[in-house]
Coordinates of C-alpha atoms in Angstrom, one line a residue:
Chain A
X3 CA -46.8 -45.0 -14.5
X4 CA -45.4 -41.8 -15.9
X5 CA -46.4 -40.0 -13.1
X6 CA -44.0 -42.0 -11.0
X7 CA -41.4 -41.8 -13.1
X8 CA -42.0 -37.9 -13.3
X9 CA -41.8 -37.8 -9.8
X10 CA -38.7 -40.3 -9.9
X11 CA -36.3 -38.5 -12.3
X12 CA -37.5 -35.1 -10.4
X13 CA -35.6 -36.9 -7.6
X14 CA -32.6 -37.4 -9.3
X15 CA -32.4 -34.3 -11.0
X16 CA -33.6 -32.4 -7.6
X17 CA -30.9 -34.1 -5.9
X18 CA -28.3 -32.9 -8.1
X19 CA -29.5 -29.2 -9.1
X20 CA -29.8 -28.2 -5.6
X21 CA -26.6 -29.8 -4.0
X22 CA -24.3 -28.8 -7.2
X23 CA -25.9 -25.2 -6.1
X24 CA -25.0 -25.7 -2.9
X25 CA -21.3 -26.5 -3.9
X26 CA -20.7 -23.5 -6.6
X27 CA -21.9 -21.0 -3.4
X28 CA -18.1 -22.4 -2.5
X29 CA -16.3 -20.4 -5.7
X30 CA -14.3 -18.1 -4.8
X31 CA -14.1 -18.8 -1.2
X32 CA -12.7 -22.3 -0.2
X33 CA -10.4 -22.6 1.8
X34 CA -7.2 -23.1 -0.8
X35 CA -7.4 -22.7 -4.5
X36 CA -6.9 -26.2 -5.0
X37 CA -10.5 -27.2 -3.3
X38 CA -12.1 -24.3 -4.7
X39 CA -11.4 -25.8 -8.3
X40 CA -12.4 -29.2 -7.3
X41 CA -15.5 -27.8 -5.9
X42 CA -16.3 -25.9 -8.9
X43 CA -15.4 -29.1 -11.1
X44 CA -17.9 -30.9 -8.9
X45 CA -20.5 -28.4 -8.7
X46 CA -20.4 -28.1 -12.8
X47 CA -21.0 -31.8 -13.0
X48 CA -23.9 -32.4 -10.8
X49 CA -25.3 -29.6 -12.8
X50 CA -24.5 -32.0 -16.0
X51 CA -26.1 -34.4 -14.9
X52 CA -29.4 -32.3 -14.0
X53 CA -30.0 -31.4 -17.0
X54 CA -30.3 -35.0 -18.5
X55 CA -32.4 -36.1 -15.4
X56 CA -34.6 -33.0 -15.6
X57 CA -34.7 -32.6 -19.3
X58 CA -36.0 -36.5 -19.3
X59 CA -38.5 -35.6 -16.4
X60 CA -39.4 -32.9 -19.0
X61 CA -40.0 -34.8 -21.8
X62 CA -41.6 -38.0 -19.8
X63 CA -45.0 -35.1 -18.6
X64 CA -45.0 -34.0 -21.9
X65 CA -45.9 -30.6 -20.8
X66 CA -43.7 -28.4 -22.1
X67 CA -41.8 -28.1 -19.4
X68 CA -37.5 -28.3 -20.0
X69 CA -34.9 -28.4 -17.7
X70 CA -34.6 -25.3 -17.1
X71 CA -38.3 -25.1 -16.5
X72 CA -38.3 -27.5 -13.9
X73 CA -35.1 -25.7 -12.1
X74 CA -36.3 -22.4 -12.1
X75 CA -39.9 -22.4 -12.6
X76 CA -40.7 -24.7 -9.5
X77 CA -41.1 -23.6 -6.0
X78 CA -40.0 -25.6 -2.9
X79 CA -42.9 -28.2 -2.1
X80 CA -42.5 -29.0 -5.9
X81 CA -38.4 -30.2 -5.6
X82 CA -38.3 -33.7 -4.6
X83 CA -34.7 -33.2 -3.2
X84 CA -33.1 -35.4 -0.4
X85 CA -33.4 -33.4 2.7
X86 CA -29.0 -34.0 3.5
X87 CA -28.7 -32.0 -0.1
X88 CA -30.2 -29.1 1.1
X89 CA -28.5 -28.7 4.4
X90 CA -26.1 -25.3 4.6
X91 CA -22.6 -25.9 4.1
X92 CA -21.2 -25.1 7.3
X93 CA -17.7 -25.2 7.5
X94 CA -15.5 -26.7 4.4
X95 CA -15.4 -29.7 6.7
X96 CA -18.9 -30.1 7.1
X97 CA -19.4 -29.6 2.9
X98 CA -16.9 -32.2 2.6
X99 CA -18.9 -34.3 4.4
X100 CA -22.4 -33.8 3.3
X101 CA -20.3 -34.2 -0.1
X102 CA -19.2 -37.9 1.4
X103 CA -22.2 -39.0 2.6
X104 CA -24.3 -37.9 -0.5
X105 CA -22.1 -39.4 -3.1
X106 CA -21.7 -43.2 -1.1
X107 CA -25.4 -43.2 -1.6
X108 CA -25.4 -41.8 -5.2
X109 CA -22.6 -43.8 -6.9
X110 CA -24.7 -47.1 -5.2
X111 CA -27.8 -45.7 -6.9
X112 CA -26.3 -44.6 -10.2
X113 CA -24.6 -48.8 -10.7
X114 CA -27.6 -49.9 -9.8
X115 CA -29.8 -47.3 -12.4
X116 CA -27.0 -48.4 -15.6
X117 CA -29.0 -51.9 -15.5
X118 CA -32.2 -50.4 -15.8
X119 CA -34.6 -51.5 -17.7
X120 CA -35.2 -48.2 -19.1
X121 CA -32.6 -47.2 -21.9
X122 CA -32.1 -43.5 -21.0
X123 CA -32.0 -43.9 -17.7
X124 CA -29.3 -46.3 -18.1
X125 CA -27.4 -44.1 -20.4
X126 CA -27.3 -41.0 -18.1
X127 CA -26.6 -43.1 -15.2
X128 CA -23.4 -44.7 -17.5
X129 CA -22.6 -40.9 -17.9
X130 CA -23.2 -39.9 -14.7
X131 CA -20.8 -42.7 -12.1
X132 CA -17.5 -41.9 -13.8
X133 CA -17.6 -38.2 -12.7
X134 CA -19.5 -39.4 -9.5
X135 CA -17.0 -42.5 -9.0
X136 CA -14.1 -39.6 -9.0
X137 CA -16.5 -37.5 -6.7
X138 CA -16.9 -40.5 -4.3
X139 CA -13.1 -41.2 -3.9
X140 CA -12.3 -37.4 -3.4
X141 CA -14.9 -36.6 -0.6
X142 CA -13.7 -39.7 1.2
X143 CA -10.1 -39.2 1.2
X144 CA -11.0 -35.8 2.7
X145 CA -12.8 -37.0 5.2
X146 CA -10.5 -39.4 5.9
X147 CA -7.2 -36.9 6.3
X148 CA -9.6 -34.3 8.1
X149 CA -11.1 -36.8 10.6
X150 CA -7.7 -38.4 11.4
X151 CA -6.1 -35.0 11.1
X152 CA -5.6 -32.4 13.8
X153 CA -7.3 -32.5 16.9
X154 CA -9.2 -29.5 15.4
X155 CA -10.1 -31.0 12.2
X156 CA -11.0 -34.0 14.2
X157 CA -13.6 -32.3 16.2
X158 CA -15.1 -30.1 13.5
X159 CA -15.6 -33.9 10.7
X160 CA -17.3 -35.3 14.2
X161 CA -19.3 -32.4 14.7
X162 CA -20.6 -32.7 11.0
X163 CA -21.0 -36.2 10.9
X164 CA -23.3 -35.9 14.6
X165 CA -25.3 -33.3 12.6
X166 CA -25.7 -34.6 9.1
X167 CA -26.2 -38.2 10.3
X168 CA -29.7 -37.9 10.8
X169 CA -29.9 -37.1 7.3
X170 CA -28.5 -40.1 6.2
X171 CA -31.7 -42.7 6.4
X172 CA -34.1 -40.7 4.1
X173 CA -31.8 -42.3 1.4
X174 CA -32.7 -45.7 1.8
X175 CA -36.6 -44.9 2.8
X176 CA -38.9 -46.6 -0.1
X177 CA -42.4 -45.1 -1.1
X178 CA -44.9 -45.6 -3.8
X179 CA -43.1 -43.9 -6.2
X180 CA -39.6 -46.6 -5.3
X181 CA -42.5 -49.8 -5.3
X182 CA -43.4 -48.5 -8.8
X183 CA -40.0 -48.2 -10.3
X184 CA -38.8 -51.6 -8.6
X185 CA -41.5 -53.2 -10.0
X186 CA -41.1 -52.1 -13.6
X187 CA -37.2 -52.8 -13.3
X188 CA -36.0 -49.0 -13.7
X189 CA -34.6 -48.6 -10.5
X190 CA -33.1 -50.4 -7.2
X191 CA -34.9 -50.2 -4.3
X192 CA -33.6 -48.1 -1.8
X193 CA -33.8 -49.9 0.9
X194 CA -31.2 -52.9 -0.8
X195 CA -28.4 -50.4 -1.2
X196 CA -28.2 -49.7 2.6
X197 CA -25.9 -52.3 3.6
X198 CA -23.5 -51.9 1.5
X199 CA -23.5 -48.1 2.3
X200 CA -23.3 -49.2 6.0
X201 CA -20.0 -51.4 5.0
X202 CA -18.1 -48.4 3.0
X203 CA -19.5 -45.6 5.8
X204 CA -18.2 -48.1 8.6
X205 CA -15.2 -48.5 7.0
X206 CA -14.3 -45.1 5.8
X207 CA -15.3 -43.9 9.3
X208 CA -13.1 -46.4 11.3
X209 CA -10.4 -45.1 9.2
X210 CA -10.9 -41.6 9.4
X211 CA -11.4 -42.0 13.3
X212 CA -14.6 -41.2 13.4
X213 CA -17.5 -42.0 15.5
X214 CA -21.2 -43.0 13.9
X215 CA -24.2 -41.8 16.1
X216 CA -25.8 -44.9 17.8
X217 CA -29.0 -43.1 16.9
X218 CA -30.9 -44.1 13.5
X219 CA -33.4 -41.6 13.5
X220 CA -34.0 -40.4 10.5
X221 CA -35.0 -37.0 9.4
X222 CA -37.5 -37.5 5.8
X223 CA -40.0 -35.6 3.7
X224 CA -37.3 -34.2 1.6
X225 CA -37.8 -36.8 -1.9
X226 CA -41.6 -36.8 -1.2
X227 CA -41.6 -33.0 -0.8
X228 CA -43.8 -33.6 2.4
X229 CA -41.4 -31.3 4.2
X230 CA -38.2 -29.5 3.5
X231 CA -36.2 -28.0 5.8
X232 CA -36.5 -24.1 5.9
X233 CA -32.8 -24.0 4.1
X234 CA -34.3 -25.2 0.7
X235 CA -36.8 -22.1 0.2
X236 CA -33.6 -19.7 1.4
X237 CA -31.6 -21.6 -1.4
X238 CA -34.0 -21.3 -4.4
X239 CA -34.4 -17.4 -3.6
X240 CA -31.0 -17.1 -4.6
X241 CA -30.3 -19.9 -7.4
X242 CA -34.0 -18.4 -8.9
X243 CA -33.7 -14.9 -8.2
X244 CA -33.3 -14.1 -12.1
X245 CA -36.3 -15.9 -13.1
X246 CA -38.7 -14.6 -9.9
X247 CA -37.6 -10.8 -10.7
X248 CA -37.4 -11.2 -14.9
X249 CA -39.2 -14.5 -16.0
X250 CA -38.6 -16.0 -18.7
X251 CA -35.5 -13.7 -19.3
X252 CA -33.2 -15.3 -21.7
X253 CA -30.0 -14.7 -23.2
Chain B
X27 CA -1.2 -22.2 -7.5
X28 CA 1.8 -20.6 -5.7
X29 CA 1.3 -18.6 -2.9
X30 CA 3.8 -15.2 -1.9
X31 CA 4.9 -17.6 1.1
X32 CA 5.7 -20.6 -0.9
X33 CA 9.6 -21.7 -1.1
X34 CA 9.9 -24.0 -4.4
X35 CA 13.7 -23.9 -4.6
X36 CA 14.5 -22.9 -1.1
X37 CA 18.3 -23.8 -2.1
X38 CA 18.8 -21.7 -4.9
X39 CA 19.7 -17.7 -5.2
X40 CA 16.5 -17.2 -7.8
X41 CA 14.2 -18.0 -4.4
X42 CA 14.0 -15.2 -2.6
X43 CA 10.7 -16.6 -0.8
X44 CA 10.6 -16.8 3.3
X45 CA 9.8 -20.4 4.4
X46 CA 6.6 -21.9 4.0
X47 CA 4.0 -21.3 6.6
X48 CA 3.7 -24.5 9.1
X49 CA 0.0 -25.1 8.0
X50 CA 0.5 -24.7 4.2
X51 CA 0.8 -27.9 2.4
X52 CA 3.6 -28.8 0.3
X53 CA 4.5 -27.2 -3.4
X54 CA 4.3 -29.8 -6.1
X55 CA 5.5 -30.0 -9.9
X56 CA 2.6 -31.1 -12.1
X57 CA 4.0 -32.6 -15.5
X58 CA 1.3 -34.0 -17.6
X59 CA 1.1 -35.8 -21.1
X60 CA -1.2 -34.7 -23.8
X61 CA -1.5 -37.7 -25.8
X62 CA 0.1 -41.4 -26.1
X63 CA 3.7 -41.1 -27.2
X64 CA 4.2 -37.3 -26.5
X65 CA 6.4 -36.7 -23.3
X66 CA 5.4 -34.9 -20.2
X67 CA 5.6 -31.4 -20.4
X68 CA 5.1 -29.0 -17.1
X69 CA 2.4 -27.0 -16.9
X70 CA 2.6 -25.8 -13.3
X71 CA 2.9 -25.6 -9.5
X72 CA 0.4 -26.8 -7.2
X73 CA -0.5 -27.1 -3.0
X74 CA -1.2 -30.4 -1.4
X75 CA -0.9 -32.7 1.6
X76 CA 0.8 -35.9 -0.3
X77 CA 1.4 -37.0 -3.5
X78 CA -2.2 -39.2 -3.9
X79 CA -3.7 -35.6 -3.5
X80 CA -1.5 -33.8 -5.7
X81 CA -2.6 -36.0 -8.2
X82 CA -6.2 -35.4 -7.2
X83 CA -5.2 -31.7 -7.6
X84 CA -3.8 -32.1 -10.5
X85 CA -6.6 -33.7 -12.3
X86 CA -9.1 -30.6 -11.0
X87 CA -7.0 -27.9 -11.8
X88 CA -5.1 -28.9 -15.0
X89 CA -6.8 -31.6 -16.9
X90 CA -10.7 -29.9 -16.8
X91 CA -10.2 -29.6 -20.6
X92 CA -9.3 -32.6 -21.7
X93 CA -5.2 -31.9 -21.7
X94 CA -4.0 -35.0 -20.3
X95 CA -3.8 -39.1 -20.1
X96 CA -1.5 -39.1 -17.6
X97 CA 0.0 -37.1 -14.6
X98 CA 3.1 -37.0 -12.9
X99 CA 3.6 -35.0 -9.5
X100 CA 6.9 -33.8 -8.4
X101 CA 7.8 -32.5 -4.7
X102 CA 9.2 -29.0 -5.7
X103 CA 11.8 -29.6 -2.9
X104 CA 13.6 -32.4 -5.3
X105 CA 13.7 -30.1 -8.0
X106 CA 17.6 -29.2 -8.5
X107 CA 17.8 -25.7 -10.3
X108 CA 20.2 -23.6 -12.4
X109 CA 21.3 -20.7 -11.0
X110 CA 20.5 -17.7 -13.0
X111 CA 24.0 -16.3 -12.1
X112 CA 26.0 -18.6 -13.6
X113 CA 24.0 -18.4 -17.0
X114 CA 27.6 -16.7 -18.3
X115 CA 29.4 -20.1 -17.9
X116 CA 26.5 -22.7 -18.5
X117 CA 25.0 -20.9 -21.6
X118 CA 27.1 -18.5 -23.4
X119 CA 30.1 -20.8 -24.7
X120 CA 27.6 -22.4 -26.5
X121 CA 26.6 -19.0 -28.7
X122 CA 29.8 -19.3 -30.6
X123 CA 29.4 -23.0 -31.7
X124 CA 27.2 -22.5 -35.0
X125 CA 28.8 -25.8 -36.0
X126 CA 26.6 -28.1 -33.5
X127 CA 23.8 -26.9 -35.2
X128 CA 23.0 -29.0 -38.3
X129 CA 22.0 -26.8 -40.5
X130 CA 25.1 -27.2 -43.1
X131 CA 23.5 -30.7 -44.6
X132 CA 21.6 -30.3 -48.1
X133 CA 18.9 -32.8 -47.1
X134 CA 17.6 -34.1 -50.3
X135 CA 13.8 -33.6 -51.1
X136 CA 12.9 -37.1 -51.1
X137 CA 13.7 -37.7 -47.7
X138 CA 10.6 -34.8 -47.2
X139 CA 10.0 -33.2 -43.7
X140 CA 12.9 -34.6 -40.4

């Protein structure tokens, strides 16, 4: 059992670590000041929320291991990180939407994780969907203004959404690890939250004048760590240079 | 958040600004409260495409330490401003008028701080 739930809150914190990384590589450089702060804001609370979810993770082995263990010490078949996190940002456009399509999925998952039947987990999740509920509405309304924007804009949202779809259904794939957690009542399973996903993507999509691939296939071996995508290992030689060329520097 | 190109008061002399570029978005006027029962006070200018996102804005770039409980956003266009030129005639005849200030009134100690 606490092997699951290692492997579970590894998710969660995996899935905010690396695509709050993947956000701050935006500081300094968005496109107007106003997104580059947002971005920033974002980026600084999915890295909030990591260290609850990996500082749990830490305490639930009982290893010794902290947070910042687990975020630095780890290579890439350990992180257990959707594979649409670790995807390159592309343009802002495409960011914005990785950003939309991430956080649909994660504010679902974070309502249904304050009922869990595990306290903490409840409590970080509680924590956790007011910034992601602001997150949520932001991503979407750029989406929306982009896709239904210029024609340029238009094509660029479209072009992200044809390439990041395939990304999408990893999110609602369910494994050992999801069976165990369903049946001890600390999380949803995955597979429950997917229509009303479909509902808000149809209808955020319709809106923004966008098009959803007919195509379900789904890309997956990001949350079991089966198989990343060759983006991840790039990441981490960045986010853990410090610790790779000085470990266990502090300061 | 104001850029070189940026006109906020395209209508008065103290704007010596060009016109805004055709793809820059709009200059707002963020005022923002502090705490229930204070007014709004400005704090600043910001870009964006309507007033839904200038709120949005507004909450990133001033309120990420806890300043505010509310927001108001202002299209800088709506703003009427003073002229600095005329500061003579608004102003000055008011530097003479020591009498509107009420500072000639021995307020009593009980009454404490007003």
């Amino acid at each position: 059992m606490s092997d699951a739930l290692f492997e579970f809150l590894c998710r969660m914190g995996d899935n905010t670590l690396v695509l709050g990384h993947r956000i701050s590589e935006w500081c300094g450089v968005a496109p107007v000041l106003e997104e580059d702060i947002a971005l920033a804001n974002t980026a600084l609370d999915l890295i909030g929320q990591t260290q609850l979810w990996l500082g749990l993770a830490g305490e639930v082995e009982d290893k010794g291991r902290d947070a910042d263990r687990l975020a630095f010490h780890r290579d890439v078949w350990d992180f257990r990180n959707l594979l649409l996190v670790e995807q390159p940002n592309g343009d802002f456009g495409r960011t914005m939407m990785r950003q939309f399509l991430f956080d649909g999925w994660h504010l679902a998952q974070l309502k249904g994780l304050m009922g869990s039947d595990n306290d903490q987990i409840a409590a970080i999740a509680e924590k956790s969907v007011k910034e992601v509920t602001y997150h949520h509405e932001r991503a979407t309304d750029t989406v929306i203004g982009l896709g239904d924007g210029t024609e340029e804009s238009h094509k660029r949202m479209q072009a992200a959404l044809d390439r990041l779809y395939p990304y999408v259904g990893e999110m609602f794939i369910s494994d050992a690890v999801d069976e165990e957690m369903v049946s001890a009542g600390i999380a949803p399973d995955p597979a429950s939250l997917r229509p009303g996903y479909d509902a808000m993507l149809d209808a955020v999509l319709t809106e923004a004048t966008l098009q959803k691939p007919a195509d379900d296939f789904a890309h997956k071996g990001g949350k079991s760590g089966a198989r990343h995508t060759e983006h991840l290992g790039h990441m981490l030689t960045q986010m853990q240079w410090l610790q790779r060329a000085y470990p266990d520097a502090t300061w | 958040m104001s850029s070189p190109e940026s006109s906020p008061y395209s209508d008065t002399d103290a704007a010596p600004h060009g016109k805004a570029r055709a793809t820059e978005w709009p200059l707002w006027e963020i005022f923002i409260r502090g705490q229930h029962g204070l007014s709004h006070r400005h704090v600043g200018s910001l870009h964006a495409a309507d007033a839904e996102s200038a709120i949005k804005n507004a909450r990133d770039v001033y309120t990420r330490r806890n300043e505010g409980v509310s927001i108001w956003a202002v299209p800088a266009s709506a703003i009427a401003a003073s002229s600095p030129e005329e500061k003579g005639a608004l102003y000055e005849p008011a530097n003479d008028k020591v009498y509107r200030h009420p500072t000639f009134f021995d307020i009593p100690d009980e009454v404490g701080a007003m």
